[in-house]
Amino acid sequence: MQLQNLILVGSLAAGAVAGDFRRQVATNGTGSACAQISSRASRTLAASPSATPVVDGELALACLKSVPLGKAEALQLMESIFPYVEWQSDTSYIKDPPSAYLEPAVDIWAELNKVYDNIKSDKYAGEYEFQADLFKAFNLAHDGHFRFFPDLLTNVLTFHRNVGLVSVSLDGKETPQIYVHTDIVEKVENGLNPSPVKSINGEDAVKYLEYWSQLGSLNDPDALYNSLFFSKPFAASTPGFDGYFSGSARYGYIYPGNTTVIEFANGTSRSYRTTAQIKADLTGVTDGQSMYQKFCTGPSSTESAASTTSSPAATATATPAPGYPDPEVISSDNVISGYFLDSDKNSEVAVLSMLSFEPSTPAEFQAVLEKFIRHAKAAGKTKLVIDLSGNGGGYILQGYDTFRQLFPSIVQDGYTRFRYTEALAAMAEQFAAVLPEDFNPDSATDNEIQMFESPPNYRYDLNLENKHFTSLEEKFGPHEYNGDQFTSIIRWDLDDPLTTVNATYGMGMEITGYGTRRNFTQPFAAEDIVMLYDGYCASTCTLFSEFMHLQGGVKSIAIGGRPSSDPMQGIGGIKGSNNFAFSYIYSLAQLAIDSAEPGQEHSANWTALTELSELPTNRSTDTSINVRDNILPENLGDGLPSQFVYEKADCRLFYEPEMIVDVTAMWEAAADAAWGNKECVNGHLGLKKRTSTRARRSRKSPPRKMTVKVPANPVEDRSPWWTQKHGTKVPL
């Protein structure tokens, strides 16, 4: 397979695209490649300021390759990254994973040191090759919480194949085949009889895609394969997303070659020229050296073109995404919405769609869910399909609250732990020394609250028995597992108002099951709920899912995957329970350092704090470390993180053509598999089948879209470190 020379490089560029890329030739005849793309971008923006300039991909690659390597700066960058990687919670496990883990073992430290050694020995021809290798080293972990997006690689442009694919079974039973996305749309809408894709760039299509998928951040081969293709839920959450294969999102950082040649089973072929969308201001760029100066010397040197526009304000009601029906209720940001199935056979089924657990306003998400549940019960709905397709997680306690609205009498487990590091120990010792025993948030400074409401404070969080820790040693141990050291098991304190109801530091709402939200009634029996996955579920989505499955007893359906009828996991994303940006770890270190009194005797671990710097943040567009493992109840003894526990879905289905155009076709199939006569291609749900249909509601007119009213308190207006404490979704 001729894929080993794939070059990594871009992210989803939103908005209109413009450019006469078909007539461009990658040549230096009219100036350097960088000068050419800068000039063409300038002309495009002069003609249409809101457009996204598009240039030939080969020309863009030539520009990136012309950027010289800043050797000394690259070595400094690598040295500044290492102290943050110490916080990654599972390096010892991923180096030697259990046999059930489906991705290859990887020694993260060895891979990063290889990049470092390559810089020292002058193996890289330029900055681009170095940054591509660094990006790839992080990707090898298949951990959406473990990220470093270097500046040149991710700030300037993105590559696109200009063709999207889908994988569907024409009848839902036969092995899925690969098709061009638009061909399947034509089949559904106009009766086209499309030919499946046979090969891509001369390689067997399935093998090519399986290899290509391994460049992603998921830890399951079926989930990785699914992510290459267009799907309605992804397009709903990220307009313009056409699957990773097309060059959408993080796969835009990967140069796929000058052209993509697709050969079909009927003997025909199509060729697609690779283009690059320019997402940064290239003013002043004339060659590789000026490109380096503008993008590789820190934040003051450049601003992304996208950063000059602000996000639109949330409206009172949201417009459903294309391919979605009119909702019964929907949040203003489209993140959560509820529906009733219209078919007679599934007239008792309600559908809850959650594109993430990261809404603009957490209290609105909570209120939409509560109103939808009440509305569904009042309308006589007895079954619930929960669609978690494309859900990359979000705010941790949003997932907790959602579970408790569905199972209010079950106290969620939420067993977590950190890797024990010298920096964590130094922070913990310093915070314990300076925070008063009678801490009063009403009189405390913002810095004191940040220290108190952070994991290094032993008085924050709860232990395994949901009680407060009484000492540093009780919380931080350390305890040894798998040849590494970890803290004790840590759980969230959901009676802490600074964590929950506080509008600045907390969720801005009480969590269901606590405070005034204790007396809820379970709305659906476990056997009347089914969870639907496409494998992308990650982060908080996995926490919610584990609560639902292990504690609530809810069954699951996985859809899509590689072309086989083997079992498939519903959860293919990172199961870690918390990630920190490098900048947040640095801010905690600075809090500890700044709180030290002159002449104070420091702990032996103090130098670990001074080794943390802002350099990695300044040389990247995104950073993240999985700092907190999630431990399932059955692994409290052996300490195995849930990330390495194989959990197949109860039922597997294939995508069918109608599902590419209309998301309700997917929901109907899930409901039929759960309570009707549709057979799983693998597994079974074992749920009670419906014996008759209720035609009590045969409404064909659009539903009355309900709205909710909550105090305006968007996350963007809160404490700057709010999202680090409460969690963020895994970005595409």
Short mmCIF file of C-alpha atoms in Angstrom, two decimals, residues 9 16 22 62 85 141-142 178 187 190 211 239 247 255 297 339 369 375 392 449 452 500 522 561 626 664 704 707:
data_model
loop_
_atom_site.label_atom_id
_atom_site.label_comp_id
_atom_site.label_asym_id
_atom_site.label_seq_id
_atom_site.Cartn_x
_atom_site.Cartn_y
_atom_site.Cartn_z
CA VAL A 9 -1.37 19.05 7.38
CA ALA A 16 -18.08 30.57 1.50
CA ARG A 22 -8.33 24.88 -11.49
CA ALA A 62 4.95 23.83 -1.68
CA VAL A 85 2.83 15.15 28.99
CA ALA A 141 -2.44 7.72 21.11
CA HIS A 142 -5.94 7.62 19.56
CA ILE A 178 -18.78 2.64 -0.30
CA LYS A 187 -30.52 7.56 -5.44
CA ASN A 190 -34.26 10.79 -7.88
CA TYR A 211 -5.53 2.85 6.74
CA PRO A 239 -22.40 22.64 8.99
CA GLY A 247 -10.72 16.82 4.43
CA TYR A 255 -2.28 16.30 2.67
CA THR A 297 7.01 33.11 16.72
CA TYR A 339 -38.93 14.54 18.53
CA LEU A 369 -34.57 17.95 28.53
CA HIS A 375 -44.22 16.64 27.11
CA GLY A 392 -17.93 14.27 21.51
CA ILE A 449 -11.59 30.41 44.66
CA PHE A 452 -10.05 25.97 46.30
CA THR A 500 -23.31 23.69 40.78
CA GLN A 522 -38.19 8.05 36.68
CA GLY A 561 -18.64 0.44 11.02
CA ASN A 626 -6.27 13.60 29.49
CA THR A 664 -35.61 9.86 11.09
CA ARG A 704 -45.70 23.19 17.92
CA THR A 707 -39.33 27.05 23.94
#
